Coordinates of C-alpha atoms and ligand atoms in Angstrom, one line a residue:
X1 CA -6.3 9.8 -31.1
X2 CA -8.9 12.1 -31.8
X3 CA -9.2 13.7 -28.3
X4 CA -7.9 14.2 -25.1
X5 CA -9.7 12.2 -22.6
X6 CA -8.2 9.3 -21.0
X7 CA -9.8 6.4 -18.6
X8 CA -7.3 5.2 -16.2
X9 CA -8.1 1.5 -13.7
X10 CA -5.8 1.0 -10.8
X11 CA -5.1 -2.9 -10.0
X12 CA -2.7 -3.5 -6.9
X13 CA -1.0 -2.2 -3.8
X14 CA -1.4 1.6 -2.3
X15 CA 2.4 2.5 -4.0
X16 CA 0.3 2.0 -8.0
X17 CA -2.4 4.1 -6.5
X18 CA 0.1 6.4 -5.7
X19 CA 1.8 6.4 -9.5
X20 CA -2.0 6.3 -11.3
X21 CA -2.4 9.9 -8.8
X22 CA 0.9 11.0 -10.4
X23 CA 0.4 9.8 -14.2
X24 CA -3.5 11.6 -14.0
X25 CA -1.3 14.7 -12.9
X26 CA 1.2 14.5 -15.5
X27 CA -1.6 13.1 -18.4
X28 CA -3.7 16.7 -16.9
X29 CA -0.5 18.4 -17.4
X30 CA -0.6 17.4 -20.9
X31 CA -3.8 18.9 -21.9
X32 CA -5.5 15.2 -21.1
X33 CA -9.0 15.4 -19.0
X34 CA -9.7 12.1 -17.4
X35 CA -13.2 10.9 -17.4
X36 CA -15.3 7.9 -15.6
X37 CA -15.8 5.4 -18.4
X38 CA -14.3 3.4 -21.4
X39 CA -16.9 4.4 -23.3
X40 CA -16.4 7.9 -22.8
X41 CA -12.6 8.1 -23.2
X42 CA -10.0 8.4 -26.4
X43 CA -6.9 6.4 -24.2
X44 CA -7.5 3.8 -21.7
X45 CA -5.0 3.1 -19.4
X46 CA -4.8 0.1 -16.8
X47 CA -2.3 0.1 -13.8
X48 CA -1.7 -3.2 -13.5
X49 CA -0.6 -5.9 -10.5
X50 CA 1.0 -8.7 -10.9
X51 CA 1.7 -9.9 -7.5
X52 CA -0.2 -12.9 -7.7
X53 CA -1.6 -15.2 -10.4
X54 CA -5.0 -13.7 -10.2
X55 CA -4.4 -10.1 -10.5
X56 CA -2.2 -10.7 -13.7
X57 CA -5.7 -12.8 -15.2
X58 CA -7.7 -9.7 -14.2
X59 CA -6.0 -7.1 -16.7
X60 CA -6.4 -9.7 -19.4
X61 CA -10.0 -10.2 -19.0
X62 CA -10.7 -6.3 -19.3
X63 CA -8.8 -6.0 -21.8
X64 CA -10.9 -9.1 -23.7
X65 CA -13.9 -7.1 -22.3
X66 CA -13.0 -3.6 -24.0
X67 CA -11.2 -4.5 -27.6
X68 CA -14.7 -3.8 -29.6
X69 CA -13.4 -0.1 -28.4
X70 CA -10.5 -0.5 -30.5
X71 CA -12.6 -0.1 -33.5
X72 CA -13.9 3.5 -32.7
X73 CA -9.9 4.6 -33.0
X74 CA -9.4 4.2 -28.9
X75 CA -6.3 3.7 -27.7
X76 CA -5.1 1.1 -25.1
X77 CA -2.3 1.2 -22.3
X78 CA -0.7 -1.4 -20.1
X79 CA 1.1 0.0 -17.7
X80 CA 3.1 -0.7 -14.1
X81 CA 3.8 -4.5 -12.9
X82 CA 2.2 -6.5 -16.0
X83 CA 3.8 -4.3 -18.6
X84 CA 7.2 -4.3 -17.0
X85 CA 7.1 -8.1 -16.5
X86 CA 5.3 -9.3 -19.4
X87 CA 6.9 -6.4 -21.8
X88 CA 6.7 -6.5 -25.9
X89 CA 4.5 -9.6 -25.4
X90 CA 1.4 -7.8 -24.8
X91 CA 1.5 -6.3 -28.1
X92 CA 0.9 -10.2 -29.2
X93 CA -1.8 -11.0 -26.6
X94 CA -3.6 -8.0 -27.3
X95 CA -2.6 -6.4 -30.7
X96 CA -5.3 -3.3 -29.9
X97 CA -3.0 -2.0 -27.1
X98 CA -0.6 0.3 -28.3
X99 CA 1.2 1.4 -25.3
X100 CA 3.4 -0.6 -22.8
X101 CA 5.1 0.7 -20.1
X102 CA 6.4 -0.1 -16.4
X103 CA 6.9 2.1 -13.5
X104 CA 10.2 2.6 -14.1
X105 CA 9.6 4.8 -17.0
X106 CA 6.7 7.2 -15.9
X107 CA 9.4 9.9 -16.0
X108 CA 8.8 9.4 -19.4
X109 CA 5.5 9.5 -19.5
X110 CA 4.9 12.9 -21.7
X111 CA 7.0 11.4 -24.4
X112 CA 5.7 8.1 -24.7
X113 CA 2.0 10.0 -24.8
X114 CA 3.3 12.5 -27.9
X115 CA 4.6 9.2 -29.6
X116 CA 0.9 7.8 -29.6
X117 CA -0.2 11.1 -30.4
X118 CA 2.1 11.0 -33.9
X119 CA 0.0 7.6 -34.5
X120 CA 3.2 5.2 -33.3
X121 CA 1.0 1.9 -32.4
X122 CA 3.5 0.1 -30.6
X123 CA 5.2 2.1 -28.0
X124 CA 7.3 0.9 -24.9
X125 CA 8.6 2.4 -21.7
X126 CA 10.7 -0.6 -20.6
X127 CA 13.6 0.8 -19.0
X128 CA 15.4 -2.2 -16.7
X129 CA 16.4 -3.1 -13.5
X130 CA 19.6 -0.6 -12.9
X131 CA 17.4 2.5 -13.5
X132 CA 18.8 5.2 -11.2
X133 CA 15.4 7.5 -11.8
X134 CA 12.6 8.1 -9.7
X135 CA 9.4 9.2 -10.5
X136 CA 9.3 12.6 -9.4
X137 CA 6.6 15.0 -10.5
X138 CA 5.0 18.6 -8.8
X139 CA 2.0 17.1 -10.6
X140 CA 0.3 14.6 -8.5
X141 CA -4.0 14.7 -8.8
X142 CA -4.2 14.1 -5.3
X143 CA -7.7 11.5 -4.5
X144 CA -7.9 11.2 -1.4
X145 CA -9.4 13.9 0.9
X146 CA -7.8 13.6 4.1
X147 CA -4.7 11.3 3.1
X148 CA -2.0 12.1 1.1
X149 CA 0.9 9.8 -0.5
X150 CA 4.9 10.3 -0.9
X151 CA 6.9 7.6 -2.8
X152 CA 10.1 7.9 -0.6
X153 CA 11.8 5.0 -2.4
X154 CA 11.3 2.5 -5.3
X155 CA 11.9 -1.1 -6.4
X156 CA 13.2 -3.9 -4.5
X157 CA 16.9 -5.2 -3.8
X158 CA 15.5 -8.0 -1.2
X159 CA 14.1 -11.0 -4.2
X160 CA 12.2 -12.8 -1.8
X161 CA 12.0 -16.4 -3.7
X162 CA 8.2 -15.2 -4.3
X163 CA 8.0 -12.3 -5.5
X164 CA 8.6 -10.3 -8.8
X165 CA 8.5 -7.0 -7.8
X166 CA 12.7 -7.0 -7.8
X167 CA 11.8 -7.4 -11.3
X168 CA 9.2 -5.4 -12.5
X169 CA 9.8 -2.4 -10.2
X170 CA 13.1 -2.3 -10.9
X171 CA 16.5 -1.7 -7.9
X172 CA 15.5 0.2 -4.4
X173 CA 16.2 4.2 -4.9
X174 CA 15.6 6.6 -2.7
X175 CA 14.4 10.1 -3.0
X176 CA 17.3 12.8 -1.4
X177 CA 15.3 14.2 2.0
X178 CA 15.2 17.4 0.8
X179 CA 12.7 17.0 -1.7
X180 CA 10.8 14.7 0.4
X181 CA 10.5 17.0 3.0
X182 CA 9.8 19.7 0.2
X183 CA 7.1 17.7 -0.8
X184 CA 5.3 17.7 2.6
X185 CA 5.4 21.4 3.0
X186 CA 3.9 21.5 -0.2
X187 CA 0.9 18.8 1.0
X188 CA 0.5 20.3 4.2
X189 CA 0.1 23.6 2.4
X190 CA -2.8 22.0 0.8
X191 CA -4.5 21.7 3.8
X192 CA -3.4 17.9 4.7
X193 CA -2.6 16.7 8.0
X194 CA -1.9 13.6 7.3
X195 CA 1.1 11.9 4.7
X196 CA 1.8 8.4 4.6
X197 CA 5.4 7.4 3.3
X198 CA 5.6 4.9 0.7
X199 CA 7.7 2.3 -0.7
X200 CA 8.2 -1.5 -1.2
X201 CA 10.5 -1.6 1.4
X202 CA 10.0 2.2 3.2
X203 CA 12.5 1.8 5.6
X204 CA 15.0 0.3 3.3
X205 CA 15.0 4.1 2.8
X206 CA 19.0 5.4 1.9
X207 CA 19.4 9.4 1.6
X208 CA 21.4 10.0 -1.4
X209 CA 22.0 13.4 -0.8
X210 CA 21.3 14.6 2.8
X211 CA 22.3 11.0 4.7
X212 CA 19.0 11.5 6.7
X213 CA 18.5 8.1 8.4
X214 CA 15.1 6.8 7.6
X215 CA 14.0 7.8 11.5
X216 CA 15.1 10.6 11.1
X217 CA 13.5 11.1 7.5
X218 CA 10.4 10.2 9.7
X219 CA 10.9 13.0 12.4
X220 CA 11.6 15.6 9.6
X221 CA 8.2 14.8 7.9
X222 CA 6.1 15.0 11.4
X223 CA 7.9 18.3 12.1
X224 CA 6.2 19.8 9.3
X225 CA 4.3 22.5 10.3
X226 CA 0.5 21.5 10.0
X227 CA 1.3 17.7 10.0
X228 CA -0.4 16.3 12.4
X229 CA -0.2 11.9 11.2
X230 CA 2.4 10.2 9.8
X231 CA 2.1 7.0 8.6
X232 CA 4.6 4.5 6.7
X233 CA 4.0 1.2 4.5
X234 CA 5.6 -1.3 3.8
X235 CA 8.6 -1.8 6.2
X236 CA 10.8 -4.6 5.6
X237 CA 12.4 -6.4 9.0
X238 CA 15.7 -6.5 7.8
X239 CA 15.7 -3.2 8.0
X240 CA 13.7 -2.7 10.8
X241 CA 15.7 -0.4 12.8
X242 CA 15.4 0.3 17.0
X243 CA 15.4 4.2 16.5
X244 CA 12.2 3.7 14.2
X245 CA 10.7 2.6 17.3
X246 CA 12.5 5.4 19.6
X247 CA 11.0 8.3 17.1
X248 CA 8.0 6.8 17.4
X249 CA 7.7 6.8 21.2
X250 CA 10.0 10.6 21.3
X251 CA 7.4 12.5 18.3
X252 CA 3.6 12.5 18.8
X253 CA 2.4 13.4 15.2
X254 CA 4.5 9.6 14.2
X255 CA 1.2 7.2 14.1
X256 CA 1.5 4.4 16.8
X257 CA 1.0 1.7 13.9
X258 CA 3.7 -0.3 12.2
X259 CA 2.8 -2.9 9.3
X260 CA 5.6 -5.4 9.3
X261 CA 5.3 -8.6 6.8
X262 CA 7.1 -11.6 8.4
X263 CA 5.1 -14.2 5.6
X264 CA 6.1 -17.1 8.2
X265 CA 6.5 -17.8 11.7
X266 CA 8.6 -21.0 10.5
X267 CA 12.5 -19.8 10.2
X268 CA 13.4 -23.1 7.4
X269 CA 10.3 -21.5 5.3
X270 CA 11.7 -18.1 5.9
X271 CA 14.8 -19.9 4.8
X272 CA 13.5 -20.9 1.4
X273 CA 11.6 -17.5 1.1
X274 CA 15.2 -15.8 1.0
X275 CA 13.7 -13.7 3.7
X276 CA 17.0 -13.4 5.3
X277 CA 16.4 -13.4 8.9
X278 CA 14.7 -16.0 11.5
X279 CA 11.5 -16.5 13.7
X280 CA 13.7 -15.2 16.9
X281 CA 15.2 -11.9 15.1
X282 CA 12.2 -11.2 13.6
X283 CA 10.0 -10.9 17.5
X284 CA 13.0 -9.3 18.8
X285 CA 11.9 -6.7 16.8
X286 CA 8.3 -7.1 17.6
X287 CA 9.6 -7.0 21.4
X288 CA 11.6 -3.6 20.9
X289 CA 7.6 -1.8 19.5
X290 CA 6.1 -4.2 23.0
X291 CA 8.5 -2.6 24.9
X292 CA 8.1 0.7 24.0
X293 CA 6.5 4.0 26.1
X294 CA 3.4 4.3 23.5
X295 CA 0.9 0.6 22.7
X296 CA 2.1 0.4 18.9
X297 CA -0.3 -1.7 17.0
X298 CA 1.1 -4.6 14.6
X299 CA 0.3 -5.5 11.4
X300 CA 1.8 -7.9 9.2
X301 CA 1.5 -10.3 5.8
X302 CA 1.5 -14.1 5.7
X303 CA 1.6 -16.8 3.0
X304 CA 0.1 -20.4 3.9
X305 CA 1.2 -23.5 1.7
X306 CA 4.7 -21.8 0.5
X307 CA 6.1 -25.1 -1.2
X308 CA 7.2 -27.9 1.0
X309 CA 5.9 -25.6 4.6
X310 CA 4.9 -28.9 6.7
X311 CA 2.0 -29.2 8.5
X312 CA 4.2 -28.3 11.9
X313 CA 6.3 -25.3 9.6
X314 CA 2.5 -23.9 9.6
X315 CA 1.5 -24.6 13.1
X316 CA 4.7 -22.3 13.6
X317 CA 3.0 -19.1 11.8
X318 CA -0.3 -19.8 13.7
X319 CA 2.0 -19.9 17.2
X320 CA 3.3 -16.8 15.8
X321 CA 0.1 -15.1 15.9
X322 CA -0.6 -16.0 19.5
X323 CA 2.8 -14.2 20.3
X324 CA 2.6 -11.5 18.3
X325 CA -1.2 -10.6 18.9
X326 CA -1.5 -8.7 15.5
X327 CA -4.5 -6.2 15.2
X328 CA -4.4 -7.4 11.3
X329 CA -3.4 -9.8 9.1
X330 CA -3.0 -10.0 5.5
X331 CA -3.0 -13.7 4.9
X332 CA -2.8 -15.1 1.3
X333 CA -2.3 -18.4 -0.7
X334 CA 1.2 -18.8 -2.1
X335 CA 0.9 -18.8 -5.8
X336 CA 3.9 -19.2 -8.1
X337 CA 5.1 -15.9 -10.1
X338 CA 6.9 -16.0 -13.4
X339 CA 10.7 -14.7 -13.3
X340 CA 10.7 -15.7 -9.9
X341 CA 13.2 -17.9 -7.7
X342 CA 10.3 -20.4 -6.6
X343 CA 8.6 -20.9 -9.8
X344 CA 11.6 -23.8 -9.8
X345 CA 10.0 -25.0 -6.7
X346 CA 7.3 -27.8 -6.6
X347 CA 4.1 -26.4 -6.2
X348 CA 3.4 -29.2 -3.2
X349 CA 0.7 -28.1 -1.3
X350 CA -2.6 -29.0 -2.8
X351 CA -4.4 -26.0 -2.9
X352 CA -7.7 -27.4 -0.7
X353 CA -5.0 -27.5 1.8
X354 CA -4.0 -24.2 1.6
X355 CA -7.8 -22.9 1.7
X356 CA -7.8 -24.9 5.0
X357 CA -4.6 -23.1 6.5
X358 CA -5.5 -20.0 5.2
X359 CA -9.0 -20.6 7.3
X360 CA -7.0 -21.5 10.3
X361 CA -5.2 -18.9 10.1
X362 CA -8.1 -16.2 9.5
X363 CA -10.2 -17.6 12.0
X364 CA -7.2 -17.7 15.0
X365 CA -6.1 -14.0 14.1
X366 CA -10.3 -13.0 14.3
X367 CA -10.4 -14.3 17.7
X368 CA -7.0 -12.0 18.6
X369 CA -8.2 -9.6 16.7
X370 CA -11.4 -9.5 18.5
X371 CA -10.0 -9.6 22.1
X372 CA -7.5 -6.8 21.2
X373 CA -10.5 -4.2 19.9
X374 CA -12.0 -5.2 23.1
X375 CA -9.1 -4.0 24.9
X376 CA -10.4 -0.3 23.8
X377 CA -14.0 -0.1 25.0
X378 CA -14.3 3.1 27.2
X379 CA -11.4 4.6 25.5
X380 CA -11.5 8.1 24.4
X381 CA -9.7 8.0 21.5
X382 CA -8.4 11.0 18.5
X383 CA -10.2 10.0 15.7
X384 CA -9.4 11.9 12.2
X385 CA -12.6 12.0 10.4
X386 CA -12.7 9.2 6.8
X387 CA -16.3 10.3 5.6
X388 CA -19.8 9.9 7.0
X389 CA -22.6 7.2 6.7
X390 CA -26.0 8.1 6.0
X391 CA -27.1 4.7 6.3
X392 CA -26.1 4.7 9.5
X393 CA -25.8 7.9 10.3
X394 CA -22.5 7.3 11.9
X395 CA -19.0 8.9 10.8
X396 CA -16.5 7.4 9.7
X397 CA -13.0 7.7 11.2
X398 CA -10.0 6.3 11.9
X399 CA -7.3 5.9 15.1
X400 CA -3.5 7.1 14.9
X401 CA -3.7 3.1 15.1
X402 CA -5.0 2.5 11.7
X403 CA -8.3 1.0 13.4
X404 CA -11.6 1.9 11.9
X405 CA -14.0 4.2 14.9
X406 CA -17.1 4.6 13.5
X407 CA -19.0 6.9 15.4
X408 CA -22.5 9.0 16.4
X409 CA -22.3 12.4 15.6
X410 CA -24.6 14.8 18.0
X411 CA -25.0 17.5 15.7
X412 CA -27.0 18.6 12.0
X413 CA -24.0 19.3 10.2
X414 CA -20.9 16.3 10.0
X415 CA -17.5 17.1 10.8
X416 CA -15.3 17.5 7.5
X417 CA -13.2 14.7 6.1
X418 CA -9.4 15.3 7.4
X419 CA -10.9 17.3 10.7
X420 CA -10.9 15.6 14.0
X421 CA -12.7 14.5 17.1
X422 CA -12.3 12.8 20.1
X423 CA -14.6 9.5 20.6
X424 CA -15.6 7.2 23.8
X425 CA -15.4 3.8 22.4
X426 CA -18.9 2.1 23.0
X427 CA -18.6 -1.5 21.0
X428 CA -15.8 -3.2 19.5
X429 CA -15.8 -5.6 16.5
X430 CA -12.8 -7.7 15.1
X431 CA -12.2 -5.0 12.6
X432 CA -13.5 -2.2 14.0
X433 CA -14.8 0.0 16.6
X434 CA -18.3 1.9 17.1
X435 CA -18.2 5.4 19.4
X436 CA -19.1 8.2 20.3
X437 CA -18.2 11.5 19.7
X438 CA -16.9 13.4 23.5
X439 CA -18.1 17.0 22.6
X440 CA -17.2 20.1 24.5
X441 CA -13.5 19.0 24.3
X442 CA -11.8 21.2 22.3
X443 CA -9.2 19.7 19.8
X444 CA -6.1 21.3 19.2
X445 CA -5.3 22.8 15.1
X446 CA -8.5 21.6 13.1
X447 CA -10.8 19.6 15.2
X448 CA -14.4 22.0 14.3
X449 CA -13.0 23.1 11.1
X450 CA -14.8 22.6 7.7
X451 CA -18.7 21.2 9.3
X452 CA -21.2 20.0 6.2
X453 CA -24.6 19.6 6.6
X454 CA -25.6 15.3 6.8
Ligands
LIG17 S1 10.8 -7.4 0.1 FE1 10.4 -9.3 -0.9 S2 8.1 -9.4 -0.8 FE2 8.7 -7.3 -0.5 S3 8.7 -6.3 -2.5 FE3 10.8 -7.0 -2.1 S4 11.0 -9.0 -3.0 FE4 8.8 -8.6 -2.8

């Protein structure tokens, strides 16, 4: 390689925009300066996804798109989901890509890079499934302005029949607490208030060192001084715990939001997903968050067409819906995944009958969805300011609920990204909700803080 630049495209889920913020620290580290385009950049790295059929076809295709790069002496790297699963075979698919690793090995990452550097054209980070290491780094380029990330745990012990993360993730391992909470301190030193806890399974969280439950992992985070939102994706139910939902009600700065994939509402599909629990256990934890002192909003995933889900096995996820009253649902087609315990299942649904569940199902959960934002006009509401809109000349914000508020803003100058403000709700949407700001009501910690001119 004849420089030091490097491109790096994120494909997937929040926990590989979470490594790519980690590997542009550690590539930095190493003298690397990332820049905006292919064309621009000696290495180009894709973090890739391969949760479904489609994302796996879109690394391909950029791949196909760049290769004429190749000839001007760049370098190319697969890395995360695709490498792990697809591995050495990449080399064969794409002989101009000369580096192949999976999440599992980003620990590695400085090594790997010096072995390119040396002119090896065909180097792997591979480890398997019983890695004990985490990918733990002080260098994280942190993106986002108001938001920041901590990988609590990795991998996956759960193999839904589905899914290949198990596989190209690697085992669940936790993080000790210690160095969790180390990292917050350090975040909230930079002037965050707001973390959001990460993993595949996040509560599936196990303290290695300190035995810190992952409530209480939870309460230790918020306590952090300057903290003021804590958020957690993606919790598993079998591990959904009732003291989550006791910290949540007990400590303020713990958002009133929980994302909890059920993928069915029918428990003989739940059944053949190897989801391990039923329709019944699963809203008995949905009634422990109903029950609770503070209105925590639900979110979950769902799959239509899973093979052999009848047409009544469906009507049991849309039931679930009514039930539940989500405020969002990530609804998708059931595609089969290589490795996995399914691709041995027929693929029985046509798939014109899954676009016509997964329509069912979007339209019912707009209608919820719709009523429930509704539920918030006249609500004054803490909103932690996202960005603004010129266009509209509205900020942008957010809810400890994880709803969008979109809001006027009274004054020249717009509040700063990560400050807050209290807004009257005016008009709600199925996604979203339109305010105003309440000025004159003073926010505690960092409400005014940082104005810039619109
Ligand atoms: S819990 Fe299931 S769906 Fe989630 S990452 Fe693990 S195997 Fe995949």
């Amino acid at each position: 390689m004849s420089g030091k630049s490097f491109y790096l495209e994120t494909f997937g889920c929040q926990m590989n925009a979470h490594d790519s913020e980690k590997v542009i620290g550690t590539l930095e580290q190493q003298g690397y300066r990332q820049v905006e385009s292919e064309e621009e950049a000696d290495l180009l790295l894709y973090n890739t996804c391969s949760i479904r059929d489609k994302a796996e076809q879109k690394v391909f295709n950029r791949l196909n798109d760049y290769k004429r790069l190749a000839r001007a002496g760049k370098r190319f790297g697969v890395i995360g989901c695709v490498a792990q699963q697809e591995g050495e075979k990449i080399f064969e698919r794409a002989p101009y890509v000369s580096l192949v690793a999976g999440s599992a090995s980003y620990r590695r990452l400085p090594e790997l890079i010096e072995r390119l550097e040396a002119g090896e054209t065909r180097v792997t980070g591979l480890d398997d499934r019983q890695t004990e290491e985490t990918f733990e780094t002080e260098f994280t380029a942190r993106k986002n302005p108001y938001r920041a990330y901590i990988t609590i745990i990795e991998g996956c012990d759960k193999f839904c029949a589905y899914c290949v993360v198990p596989y190209t993730r690697g085992k669940e391992r936790s993080r000790s607490s210690e160095s969790v909470v180390e990292e917050a301190r350090r975040i909230a030193g930079m002037g965050y208030t707001e973390i959001q806890l990460l993993g595949q399974n996040v509560n599936s969280y196990r303290d290695p060192i300190g035995k810190k439950s992952f409530a209480e992992l939870l309460t230790a985070v918020a306590e952090v001084d300057g903290i003021r939102r804590v958020r957690f994706t993606t919790s598993h139910p079998r591990d959904f715990t009732r003291d989550i939902v006791e910290a949540i009600d007990a400590v303020p700065t713990l958002c009133d939001h929980v994302h909890l994939p059920v993928q069915s509402g029918s428990t003989r599909v739940l059944r053949q997903m190897a989801r391990e629990y039923s329709r019944e256990w699963y809203l008995e934890r949905i009634a422990w968050m109903k029950a609770a002192k503070r209105r925590i909003s639900i979110s979950t995933d769902l799959i239509v067409g899973f093979p052999g889900e009848t047409t009544a096995e469906f009507e049991e996820t849309v039931t679930l819906l009514d039930e539940v009253q989500y405020d969002a649902v990530f609804a998708f087609k059931y595609s089969s995944r290589p490795n996995t315990p399914s691709l041995v299942m027929i693929d029985s649904i046509p798939e014109a009958e899954k676009s016509k569940r997964l329509q069912i199902l979007l339209d019912r959960q707009r209608e919820i969805q719709r009523l429930n934002y509704e539920n918030h006009l006249g609500e004054k509401m803490e909103v932690m300011v996202e960005g603004y809109n010129p266009a509209r000349e509205q900020v942008i914000g957010r809810s400890s609920q994880n709803k969008p508020v979109n809001f006027s803003w009274p004054h020249p100058i717009a509040p700063a990204p990560g400050s807050y403000q209290w807004v009257r709700v005016t008009r709600a949407f199925p996604n979203s909700l339109v305010g105003e700001a309440v000025t004159g009501e003073a926010l505690t910690g960092q409400a005014t803080a940082g104005m810039a001119a619109v």
